[in-house]
Coordinates of C-alpha atoms and ligand atoms in Angstrom, one line a residue:
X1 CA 0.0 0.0 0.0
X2 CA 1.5 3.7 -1.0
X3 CA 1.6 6.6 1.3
X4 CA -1.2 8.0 -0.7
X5 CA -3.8 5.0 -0.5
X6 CA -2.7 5.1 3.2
X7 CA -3.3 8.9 3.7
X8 CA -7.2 7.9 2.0
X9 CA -7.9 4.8 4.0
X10 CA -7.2 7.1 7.1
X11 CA -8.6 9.9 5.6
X12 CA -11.2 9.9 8.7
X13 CA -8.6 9.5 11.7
X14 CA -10.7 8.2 14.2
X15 CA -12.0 5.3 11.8
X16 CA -8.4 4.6 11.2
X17 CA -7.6 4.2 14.5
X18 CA -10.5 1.8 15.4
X19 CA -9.7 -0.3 12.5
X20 CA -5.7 -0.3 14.0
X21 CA -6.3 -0.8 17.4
X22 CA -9.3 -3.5 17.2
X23 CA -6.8 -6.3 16.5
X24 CA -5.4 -7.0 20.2
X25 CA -7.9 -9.2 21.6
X26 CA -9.4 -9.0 24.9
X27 CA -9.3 -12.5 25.4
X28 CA -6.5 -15.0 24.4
X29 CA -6.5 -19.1 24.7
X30 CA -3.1 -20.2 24.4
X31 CA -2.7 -24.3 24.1
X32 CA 0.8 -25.4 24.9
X33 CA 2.7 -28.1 23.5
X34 CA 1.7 -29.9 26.4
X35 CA -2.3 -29.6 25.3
X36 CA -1.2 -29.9 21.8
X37 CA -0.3 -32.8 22.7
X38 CA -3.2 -33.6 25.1
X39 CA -5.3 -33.4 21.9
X40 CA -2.9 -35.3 19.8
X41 CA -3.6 -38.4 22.3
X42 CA -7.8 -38.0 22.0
X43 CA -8.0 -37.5 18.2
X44 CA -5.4 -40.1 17.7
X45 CA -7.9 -42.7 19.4
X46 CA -10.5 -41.1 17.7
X47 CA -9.0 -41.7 14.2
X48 CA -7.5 -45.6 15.0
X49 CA -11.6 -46.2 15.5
X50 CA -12.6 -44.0 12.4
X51 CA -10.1 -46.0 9.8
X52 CA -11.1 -49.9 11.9
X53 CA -14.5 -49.0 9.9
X54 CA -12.5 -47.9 7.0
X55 CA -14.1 -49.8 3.7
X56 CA -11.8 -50.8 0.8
X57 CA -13.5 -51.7 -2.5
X58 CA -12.9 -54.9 -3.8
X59 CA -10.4 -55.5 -6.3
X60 CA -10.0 -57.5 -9.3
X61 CA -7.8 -58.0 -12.4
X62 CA -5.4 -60.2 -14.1
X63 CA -2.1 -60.8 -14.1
X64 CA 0.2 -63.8 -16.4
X65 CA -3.4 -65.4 -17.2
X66 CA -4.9 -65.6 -13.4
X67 CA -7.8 -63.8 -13.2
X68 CA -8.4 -62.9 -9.3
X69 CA -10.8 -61.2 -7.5
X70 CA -10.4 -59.7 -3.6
X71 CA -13.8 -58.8 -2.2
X72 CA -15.4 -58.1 1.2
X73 CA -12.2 -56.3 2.5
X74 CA -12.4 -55.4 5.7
X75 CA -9.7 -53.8 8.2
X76 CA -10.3 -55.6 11.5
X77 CA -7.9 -53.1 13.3
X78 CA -5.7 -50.4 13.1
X79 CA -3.2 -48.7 15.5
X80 CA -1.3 -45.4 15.5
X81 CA 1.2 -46.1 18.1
X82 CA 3.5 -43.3 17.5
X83 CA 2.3 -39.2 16.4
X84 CA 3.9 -36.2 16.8
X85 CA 1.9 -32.9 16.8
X86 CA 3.8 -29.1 15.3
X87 CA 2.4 -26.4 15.3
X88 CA 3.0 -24.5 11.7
X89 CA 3.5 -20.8 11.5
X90 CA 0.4 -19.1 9.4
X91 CA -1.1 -22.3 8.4
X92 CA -2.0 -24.3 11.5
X93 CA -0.9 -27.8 12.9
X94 CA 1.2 -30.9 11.5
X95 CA 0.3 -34.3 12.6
X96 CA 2.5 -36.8 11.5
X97 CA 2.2 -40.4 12.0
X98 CA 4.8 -43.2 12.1
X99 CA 5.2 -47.1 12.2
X100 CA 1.7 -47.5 11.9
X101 CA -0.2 -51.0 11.5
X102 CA -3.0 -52.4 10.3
X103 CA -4.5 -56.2 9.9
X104 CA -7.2 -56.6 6.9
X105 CA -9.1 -59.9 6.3
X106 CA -11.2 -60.4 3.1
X107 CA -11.9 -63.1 0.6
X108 CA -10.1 -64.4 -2.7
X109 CA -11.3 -65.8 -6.0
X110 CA -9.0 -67.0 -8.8
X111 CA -9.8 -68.5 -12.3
X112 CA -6.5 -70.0 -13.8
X113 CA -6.9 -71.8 -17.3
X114 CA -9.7 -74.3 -16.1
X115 CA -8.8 -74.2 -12.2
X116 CA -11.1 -72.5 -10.2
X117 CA -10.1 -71.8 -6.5
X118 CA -11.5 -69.2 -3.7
X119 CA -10.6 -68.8 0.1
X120 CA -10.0 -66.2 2.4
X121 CA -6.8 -64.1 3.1
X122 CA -5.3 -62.1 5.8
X123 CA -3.1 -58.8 5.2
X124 CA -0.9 -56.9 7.2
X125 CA 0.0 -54.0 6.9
X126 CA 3.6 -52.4 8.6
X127 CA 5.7 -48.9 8.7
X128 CA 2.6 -47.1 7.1
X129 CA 3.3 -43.2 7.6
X130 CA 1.3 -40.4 7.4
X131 CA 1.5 -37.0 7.1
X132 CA -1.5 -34.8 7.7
X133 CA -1.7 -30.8 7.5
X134 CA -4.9 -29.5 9.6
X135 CA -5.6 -25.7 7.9
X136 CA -6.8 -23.4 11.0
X137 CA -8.7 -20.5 10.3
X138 CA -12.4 -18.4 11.6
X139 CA -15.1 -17.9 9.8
X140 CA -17.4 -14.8 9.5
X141 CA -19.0 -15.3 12.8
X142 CA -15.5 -15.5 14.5
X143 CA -15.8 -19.4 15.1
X144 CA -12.5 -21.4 14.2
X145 CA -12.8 -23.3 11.2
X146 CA -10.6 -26.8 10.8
X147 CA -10.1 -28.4 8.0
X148 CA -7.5 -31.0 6.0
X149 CA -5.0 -28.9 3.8
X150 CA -2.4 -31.8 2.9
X151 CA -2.4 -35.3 3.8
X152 CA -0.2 -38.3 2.7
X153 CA 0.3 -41.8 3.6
X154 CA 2.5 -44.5 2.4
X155 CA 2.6 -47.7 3.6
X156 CA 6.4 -49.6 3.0
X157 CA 5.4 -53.4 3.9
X158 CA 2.3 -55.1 3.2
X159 CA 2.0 -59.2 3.5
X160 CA -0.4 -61.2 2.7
X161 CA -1.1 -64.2 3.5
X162 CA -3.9 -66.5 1.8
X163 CA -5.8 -69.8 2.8
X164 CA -6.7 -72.3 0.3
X165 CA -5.1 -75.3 -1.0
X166 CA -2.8 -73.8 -4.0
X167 CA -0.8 -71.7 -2.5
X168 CA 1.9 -71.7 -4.6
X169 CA -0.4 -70.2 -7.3
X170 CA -0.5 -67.1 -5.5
X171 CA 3.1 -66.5 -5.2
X172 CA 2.6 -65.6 -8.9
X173 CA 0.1 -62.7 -8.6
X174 CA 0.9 -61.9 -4.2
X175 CA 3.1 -59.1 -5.9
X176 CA 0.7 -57.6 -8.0
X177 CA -2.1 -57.7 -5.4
X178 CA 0.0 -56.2 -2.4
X179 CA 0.8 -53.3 -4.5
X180 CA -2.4 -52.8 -5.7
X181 CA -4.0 -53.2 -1.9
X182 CA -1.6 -50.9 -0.9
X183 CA -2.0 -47.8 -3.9
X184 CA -6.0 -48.8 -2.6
X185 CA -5.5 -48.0 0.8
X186 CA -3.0 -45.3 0.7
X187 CA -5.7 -43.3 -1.1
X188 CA -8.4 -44.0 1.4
X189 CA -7.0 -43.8 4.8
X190 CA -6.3 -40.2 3.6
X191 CA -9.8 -39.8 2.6
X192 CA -10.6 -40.9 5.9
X193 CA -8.7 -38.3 7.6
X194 CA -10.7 -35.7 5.8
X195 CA -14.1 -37.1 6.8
X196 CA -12.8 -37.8 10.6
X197 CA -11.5 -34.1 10.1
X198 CA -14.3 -32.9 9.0
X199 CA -17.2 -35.1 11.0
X200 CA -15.6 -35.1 14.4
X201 CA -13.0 -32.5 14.7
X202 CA -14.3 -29.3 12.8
X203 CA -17.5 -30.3 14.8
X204 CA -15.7 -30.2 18.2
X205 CA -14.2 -26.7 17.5
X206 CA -17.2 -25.0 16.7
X207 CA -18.4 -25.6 19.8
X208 CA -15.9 -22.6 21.1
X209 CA -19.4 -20.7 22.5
X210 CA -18.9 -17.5 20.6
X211 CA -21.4 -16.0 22.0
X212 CA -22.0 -16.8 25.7
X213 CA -25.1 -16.1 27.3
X214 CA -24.8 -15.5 30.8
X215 CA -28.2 -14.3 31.5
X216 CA -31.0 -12.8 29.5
X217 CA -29.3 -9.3 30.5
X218 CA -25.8 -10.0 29.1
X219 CA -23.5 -11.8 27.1
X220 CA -19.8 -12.5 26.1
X221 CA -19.0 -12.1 22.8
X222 CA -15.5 -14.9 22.5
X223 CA -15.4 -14.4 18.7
X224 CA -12.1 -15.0 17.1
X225 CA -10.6 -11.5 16.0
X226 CA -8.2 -13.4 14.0
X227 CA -7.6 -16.9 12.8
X228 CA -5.8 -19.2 15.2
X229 CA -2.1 -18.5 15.0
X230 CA 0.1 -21.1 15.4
X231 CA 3.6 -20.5 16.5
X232 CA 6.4 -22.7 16.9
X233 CA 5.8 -23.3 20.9
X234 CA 2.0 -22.9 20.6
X235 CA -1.5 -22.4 19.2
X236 CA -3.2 -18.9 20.4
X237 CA -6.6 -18.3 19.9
X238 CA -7.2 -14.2 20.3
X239 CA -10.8 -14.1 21.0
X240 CA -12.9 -10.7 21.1
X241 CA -13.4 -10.7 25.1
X242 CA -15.9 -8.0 25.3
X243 CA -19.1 -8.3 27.9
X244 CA -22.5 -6.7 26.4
X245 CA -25.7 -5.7 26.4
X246 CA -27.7 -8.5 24.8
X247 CA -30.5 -5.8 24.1
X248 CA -28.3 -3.4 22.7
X249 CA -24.9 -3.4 22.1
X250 CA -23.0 -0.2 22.3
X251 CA -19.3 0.4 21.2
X252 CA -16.7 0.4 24.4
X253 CA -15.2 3.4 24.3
X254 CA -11.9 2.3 25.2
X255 CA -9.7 -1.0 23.4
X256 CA -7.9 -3.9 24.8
X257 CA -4.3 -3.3 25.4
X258 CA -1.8 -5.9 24.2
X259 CA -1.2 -8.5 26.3
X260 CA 2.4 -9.5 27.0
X261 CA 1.8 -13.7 27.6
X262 CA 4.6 -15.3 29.6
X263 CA 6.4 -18.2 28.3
X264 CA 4.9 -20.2 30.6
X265 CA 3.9 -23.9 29.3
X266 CA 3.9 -26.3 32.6
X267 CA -0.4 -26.3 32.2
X268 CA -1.7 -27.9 28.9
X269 CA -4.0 -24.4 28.3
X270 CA -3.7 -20.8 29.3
X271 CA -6.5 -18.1 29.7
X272 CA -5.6 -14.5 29.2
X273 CA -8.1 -12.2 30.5
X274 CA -7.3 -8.3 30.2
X275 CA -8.7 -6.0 32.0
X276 CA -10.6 -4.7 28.8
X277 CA -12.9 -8.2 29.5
X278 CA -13.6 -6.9 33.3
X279 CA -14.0 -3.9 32.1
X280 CA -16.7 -4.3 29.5
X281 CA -18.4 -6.6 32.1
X282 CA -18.4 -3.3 34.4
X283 CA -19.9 -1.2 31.3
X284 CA -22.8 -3.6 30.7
X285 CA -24.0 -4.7 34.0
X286 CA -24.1 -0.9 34.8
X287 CA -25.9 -0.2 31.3
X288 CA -28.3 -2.8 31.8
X289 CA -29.0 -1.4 35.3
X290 CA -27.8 -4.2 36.9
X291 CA -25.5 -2.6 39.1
X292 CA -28.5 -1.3 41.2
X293 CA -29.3 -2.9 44.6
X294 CA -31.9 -1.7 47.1
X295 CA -31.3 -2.1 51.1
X296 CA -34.4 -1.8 52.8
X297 CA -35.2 -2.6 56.5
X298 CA -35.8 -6.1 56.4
X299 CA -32.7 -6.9 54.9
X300 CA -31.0 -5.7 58.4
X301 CA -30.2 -8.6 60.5
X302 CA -32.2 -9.3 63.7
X303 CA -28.6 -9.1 65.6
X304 CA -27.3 -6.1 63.7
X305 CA -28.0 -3.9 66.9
X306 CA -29.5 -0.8 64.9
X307 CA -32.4 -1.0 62.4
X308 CA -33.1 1.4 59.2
X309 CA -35.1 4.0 60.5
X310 CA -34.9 8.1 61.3
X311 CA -35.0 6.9 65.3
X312 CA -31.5 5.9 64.5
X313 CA -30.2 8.1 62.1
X314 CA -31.7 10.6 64.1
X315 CA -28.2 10.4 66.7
X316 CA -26.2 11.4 63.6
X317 CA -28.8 13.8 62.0
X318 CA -30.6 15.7 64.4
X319 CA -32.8 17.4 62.0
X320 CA -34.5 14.0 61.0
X321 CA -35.9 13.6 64.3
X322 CA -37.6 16.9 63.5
X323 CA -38.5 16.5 59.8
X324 CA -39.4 12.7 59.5
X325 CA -39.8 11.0 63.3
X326 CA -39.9 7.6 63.3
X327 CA -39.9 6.5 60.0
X328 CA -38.6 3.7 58.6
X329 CA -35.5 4.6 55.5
X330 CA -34.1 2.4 52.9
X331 CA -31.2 3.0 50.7
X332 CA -30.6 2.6 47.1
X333 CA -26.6 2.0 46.1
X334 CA -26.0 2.6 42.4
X335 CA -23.3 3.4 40.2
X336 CA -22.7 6.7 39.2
X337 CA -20.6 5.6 36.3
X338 CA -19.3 2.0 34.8
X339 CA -16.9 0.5 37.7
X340 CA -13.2 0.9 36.3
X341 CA -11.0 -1.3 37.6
X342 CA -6.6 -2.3 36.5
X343 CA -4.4 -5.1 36.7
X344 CA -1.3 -5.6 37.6
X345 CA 1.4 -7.6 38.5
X346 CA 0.1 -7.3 42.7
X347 CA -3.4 -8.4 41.5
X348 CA -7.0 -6.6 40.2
X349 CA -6.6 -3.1 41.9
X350 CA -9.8 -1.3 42.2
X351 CA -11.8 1.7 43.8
X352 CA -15.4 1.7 42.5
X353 CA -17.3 4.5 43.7
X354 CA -21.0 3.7 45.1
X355 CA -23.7 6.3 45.4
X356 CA -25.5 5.5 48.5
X357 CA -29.1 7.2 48.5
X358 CA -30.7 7.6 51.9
X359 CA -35.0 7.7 51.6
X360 CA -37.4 7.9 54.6
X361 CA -40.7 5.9 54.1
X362 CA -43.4 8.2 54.3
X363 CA -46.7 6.9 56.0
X364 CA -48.4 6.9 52.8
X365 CA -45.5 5.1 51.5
X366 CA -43.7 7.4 49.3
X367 CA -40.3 8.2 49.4
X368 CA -38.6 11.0 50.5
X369 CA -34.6 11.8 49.7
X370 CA -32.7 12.4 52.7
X371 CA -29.1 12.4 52.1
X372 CA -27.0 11.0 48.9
X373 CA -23.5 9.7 50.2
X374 CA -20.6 8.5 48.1
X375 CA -19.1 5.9 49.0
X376 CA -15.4 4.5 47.9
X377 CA -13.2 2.0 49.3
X378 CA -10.2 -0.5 48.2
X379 CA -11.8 -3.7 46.4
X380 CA -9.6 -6.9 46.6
X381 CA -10.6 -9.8 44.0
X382 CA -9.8 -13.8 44.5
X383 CA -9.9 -15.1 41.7
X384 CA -10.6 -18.9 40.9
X385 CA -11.8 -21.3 38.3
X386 CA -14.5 -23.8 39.0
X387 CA -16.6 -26.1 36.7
X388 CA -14.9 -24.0 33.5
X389 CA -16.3 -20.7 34.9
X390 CA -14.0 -18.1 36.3
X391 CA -15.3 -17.3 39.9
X392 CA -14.6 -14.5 42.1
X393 CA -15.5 -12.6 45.6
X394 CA -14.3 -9.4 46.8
X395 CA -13.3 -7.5 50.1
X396 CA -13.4 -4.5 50.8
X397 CA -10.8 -2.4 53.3
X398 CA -12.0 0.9 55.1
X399 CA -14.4 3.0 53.5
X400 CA -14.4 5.9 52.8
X401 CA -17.6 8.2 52.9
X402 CA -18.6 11.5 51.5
X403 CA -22.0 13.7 51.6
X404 CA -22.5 14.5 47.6
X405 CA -26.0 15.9 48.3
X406 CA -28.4 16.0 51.3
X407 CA -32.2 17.2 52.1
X408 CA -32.0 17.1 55.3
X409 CA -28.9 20.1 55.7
X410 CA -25.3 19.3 57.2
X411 CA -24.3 16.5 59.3
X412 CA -21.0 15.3 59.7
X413 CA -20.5 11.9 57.9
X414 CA -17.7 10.2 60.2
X415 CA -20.8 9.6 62.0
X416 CA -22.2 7.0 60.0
X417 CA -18.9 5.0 59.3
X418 CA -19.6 1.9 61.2
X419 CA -23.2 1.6 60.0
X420 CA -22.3 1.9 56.2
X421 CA -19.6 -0.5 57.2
X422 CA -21.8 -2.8 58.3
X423 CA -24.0 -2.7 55.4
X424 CA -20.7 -3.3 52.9
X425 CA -19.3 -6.0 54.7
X426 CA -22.4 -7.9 55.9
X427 CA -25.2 -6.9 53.6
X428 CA -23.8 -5.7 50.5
X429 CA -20.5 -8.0 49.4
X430 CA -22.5 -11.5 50.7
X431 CA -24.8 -10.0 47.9
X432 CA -22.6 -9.4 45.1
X433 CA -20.1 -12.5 46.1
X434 CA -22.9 -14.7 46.0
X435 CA -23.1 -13.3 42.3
X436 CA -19.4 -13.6 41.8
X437 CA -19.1 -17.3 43.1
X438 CA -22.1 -18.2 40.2
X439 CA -19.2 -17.4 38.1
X440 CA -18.5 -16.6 33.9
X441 CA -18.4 -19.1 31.7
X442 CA -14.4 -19.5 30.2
X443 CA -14.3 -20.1 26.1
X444 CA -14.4 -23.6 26.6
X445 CA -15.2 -26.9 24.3
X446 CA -17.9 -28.9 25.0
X447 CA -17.1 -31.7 26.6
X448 CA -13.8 -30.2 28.4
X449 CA -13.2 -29.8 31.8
X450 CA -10.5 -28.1 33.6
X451 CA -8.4 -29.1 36.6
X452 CA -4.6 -28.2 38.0
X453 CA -6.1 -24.6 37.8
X454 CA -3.3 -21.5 38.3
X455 CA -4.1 -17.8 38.6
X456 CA -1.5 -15.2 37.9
X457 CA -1.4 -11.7 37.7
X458 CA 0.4 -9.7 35.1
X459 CA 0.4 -6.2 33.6
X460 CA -3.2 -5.5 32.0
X461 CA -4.3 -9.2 32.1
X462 CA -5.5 -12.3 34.7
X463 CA -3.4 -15.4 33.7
X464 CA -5.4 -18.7 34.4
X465 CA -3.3 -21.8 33.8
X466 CA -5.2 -25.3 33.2
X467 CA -4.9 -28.8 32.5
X468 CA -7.4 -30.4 30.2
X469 CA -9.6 -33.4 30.0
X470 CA -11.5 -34.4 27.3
X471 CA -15.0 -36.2 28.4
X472 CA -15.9 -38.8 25.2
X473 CA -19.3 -39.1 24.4
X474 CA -21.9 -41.0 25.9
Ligands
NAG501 C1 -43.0 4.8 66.2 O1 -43.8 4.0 65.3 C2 -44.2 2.7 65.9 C3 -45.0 2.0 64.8 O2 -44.7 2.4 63.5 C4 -45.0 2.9 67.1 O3 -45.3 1.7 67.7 C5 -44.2 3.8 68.1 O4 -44.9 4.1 69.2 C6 -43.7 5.1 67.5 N1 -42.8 5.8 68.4 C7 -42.9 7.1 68.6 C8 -41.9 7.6 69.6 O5 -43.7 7.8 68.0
NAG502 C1 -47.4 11.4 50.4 O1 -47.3 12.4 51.5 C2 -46.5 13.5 51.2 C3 -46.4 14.4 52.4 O2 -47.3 14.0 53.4 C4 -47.0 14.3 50.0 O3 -46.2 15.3 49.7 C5 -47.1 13.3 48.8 O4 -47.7 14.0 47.7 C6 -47.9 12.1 49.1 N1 -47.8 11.2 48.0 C7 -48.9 10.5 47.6 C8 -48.6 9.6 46.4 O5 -50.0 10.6 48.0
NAG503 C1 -6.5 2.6 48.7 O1 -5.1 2.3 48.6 C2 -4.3 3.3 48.2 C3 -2.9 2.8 48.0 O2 -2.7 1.6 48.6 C4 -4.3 4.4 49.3 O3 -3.5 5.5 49.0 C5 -5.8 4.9 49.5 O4 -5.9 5.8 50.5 C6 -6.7 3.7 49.8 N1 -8.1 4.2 49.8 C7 -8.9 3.9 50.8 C8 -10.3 4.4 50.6 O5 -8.6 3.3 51.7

């Protein structure tokens, strides 16, 4: 591209910009050799069972005046003992197979001037060797797309051995008929590949939940921003990582920062998640006015010592006593804007602010504003992973309070510091933790559960380390 096709594309700055910076994902799966080769094991099964059915046609010809036939071929088994798995830069993954063997049993006919003979025959196969390039790519909707780019097999030694009373017959044709078995099944094991590629592992991938639902509020959007890239230690998946509204979706107005991913490879799959993802999550629960949560009186435990009503409030605010006696109050908490929160290599660092709205409950039930406080403290975050959801609860240190706004004229707010701690620690967290331990689902397979789980903290991201087990069917 020239400088002047450049200077047009950008012509409109911020477009260019958006287009440049909506690359880094906010989300990144990272499989390591060690899950490379996790999956190398499962599909390897999977493909000795899908070429035991493989069916050969049968074969016939003629060869220094014997006319044979070979017919109901069938492999009876087949075994893969030794495969390697590579990633390949900008194309995808390498499998290659070596020493494999194979048994095949079928029936034999032969018509030799006026002889006549048939029986049945037993074939094996040794040092077959195949070589199989998997393409990796995405499709529109940002699911990863798998499919068979190269594939070659060759098979060095076959022997054959046939029942039946003429055996020496057959030592005149066995050459013919091994090379021809073998051309026959060099061609089909690889067209097996395709269809086991195609049936059972392109189906497995697209199960990556794109789009995860969490409720009918909110969803995660874990489209691919790129295809799969495939480096010589691993295969990343960078995945979009953006919480939203499931009603309507709104552009975030900030972008994922790169993420700097460790060398690490001791678990078989890694989990990036920057704080771009936590972020977003912040932006739609608050847009979906989710982030909204009402304390009225009843919600006060029995044992608290004080209940929510002016009688109380009145020893901090004198004027209530005067302007709304013994009334019972409620508060509303909100967010005045989308919690914001960073990571770093000490962990999730965070100081949401909480507007804390203060009503008495007028006899006829209406509401009247008393006092709007502010509310800010330090948030810590654990962080876990449980059932392939990332889990979380938080703790708060000392508040801090502020009056933003009040009906009810000055009052000093120290005052109300161990009642508004109360309601954090033992009303409010219990709340939202009880939220946080139902968890976010992870861009998981189906059929893959997570154990070994490690949690690490780096500039801009959460690391989550896994090992993987695949769950067959049924
Ligand atoms: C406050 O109200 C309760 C019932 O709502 C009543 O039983 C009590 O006597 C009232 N106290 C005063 C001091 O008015
Ligand atoms: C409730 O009472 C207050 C004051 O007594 C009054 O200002 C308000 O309009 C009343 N609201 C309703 C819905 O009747
Ligand atoms: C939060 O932590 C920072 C640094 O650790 C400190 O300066 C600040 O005062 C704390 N805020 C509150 C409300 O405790």
């Amino acid at each position: 591209m020239g400088m002047q096709s450049v200077a047009v594309a950008c012509g409109a700055l911020a477009l260019c910009l958006a287009l440049s910076t909506a690359t880094n994902p906010g989300f990144v799966v990272r499989m390591t050799q060690a899950g490379l080769d996790y999956a190398r094991q499962q599909g390897m099964a999977i493909l000795e069972k899908e070429l035991a059915q493989l069916k050969l046609p049968d074969i016939s010809g003629k060869s220094r005046k014997v006319r044979y036939e070979f017919s109901r071929l069938r492999i009876t088994s087949f075994h893969l003992p030794h495969s390697q798995i590579t990633p390949i830069s900008n194309v995808g993954l390498q499998v290659s197979i070596s020493n494999a063997f194979a048994e095949l049993d079928g029936d034999w006919r032969v018509k030799f001037l006026f002889i006549r003979d048939h029986g049945s025959f037993n074939l094996k196969i040794e040092n077959a060797y195949m070589k199989i390039v998997l393409r990796l790519g995405s499709d529109t909707t940002g699911k990863p797309t798998i499919s068979t780019s190269e594939c070659s097999a060759s098979i060095s030694k076959v022997r054959v051995r046939f029942s039946g009373k003429l055996g020496r017959l057959y030592n005149l044709f066995h050459r013919v008929i091994e090379s021809k078995l073998r051309k026959s099944l060099e061609r089909k094991v690889c067209d097996n590949v395709a269809k086991s590629v195609h049936n059972e592992l392109q189906k497995q991938v697209r199960t990556l939940p794109v789009t995860a639902r969490i409720d009918d509020k909110i969803g995660i959007d874990y489209s691919l921003v790129a295809p799969p890239r495939a480096t010589a230690q691993s295969l990343d998946l960078n995945l979009k990582g953006e919480f939203y509204s499931l009603a309507h979706r709104t552009t975030v107005p900030f972008s994922p920062l790169p993420l700097a991913f460790p060398s690490d490879h001791e678990r078989m799959v890694y989990f990036g998640a920057s704080s771009y993802f936590f972020n977003t999550a912040g932006i739609a629960y608050h847009k979906a006015g989710a982030l909204v949560f009402e304390i009225p009186e009843d919600m006060i435990p029995k044992k608290a010592g004080f209940s929510l009503d002016t009688s109380v409030f009145s020893a901090f605010i004198p004027q209530l006593e005067e302007m709304y006696p013994n009334m019972s109050m409620k508060f509303r908490l909100s967010t005045p804007t989308a919690p914001f929160l960073t990571i770093g290599p000490g962990g999730i660092s965070f100081q949401p602010i909480v507007d804390a709205q203060a009503y008495a409950i007028l006899p006829n039930s209406s509401l009247a504003p008393l006092f709007l406080l502010s509310l800010t403290g330090n948030v810590s975050a654990v962080i876990n992973v449980r059932s392939g959801r990332i889990v979380g609860s938080l703790d708060v240190g000392r508040i801090r309070l502020s009056l933003k706004d009040s009906a009810v004229g000055h009052f000093q707010v120290q005052g109300l510091q161990s009642i508004m701690n109360f309601l954090t620690s033992r009303v409010i967290l219990p709340h939202l933790n009880a939220r946080l331990d139902e968890g976010f689902p992870l861009p998981v397979l189906d059929r893959i559960q997570l154990s070994n789980i490690l949690v690490r903290f780096h500039q801009n991201f959460l690391l989550l380390g896994a090992d993987v087990r695949f769950q067959p069917r049924g």
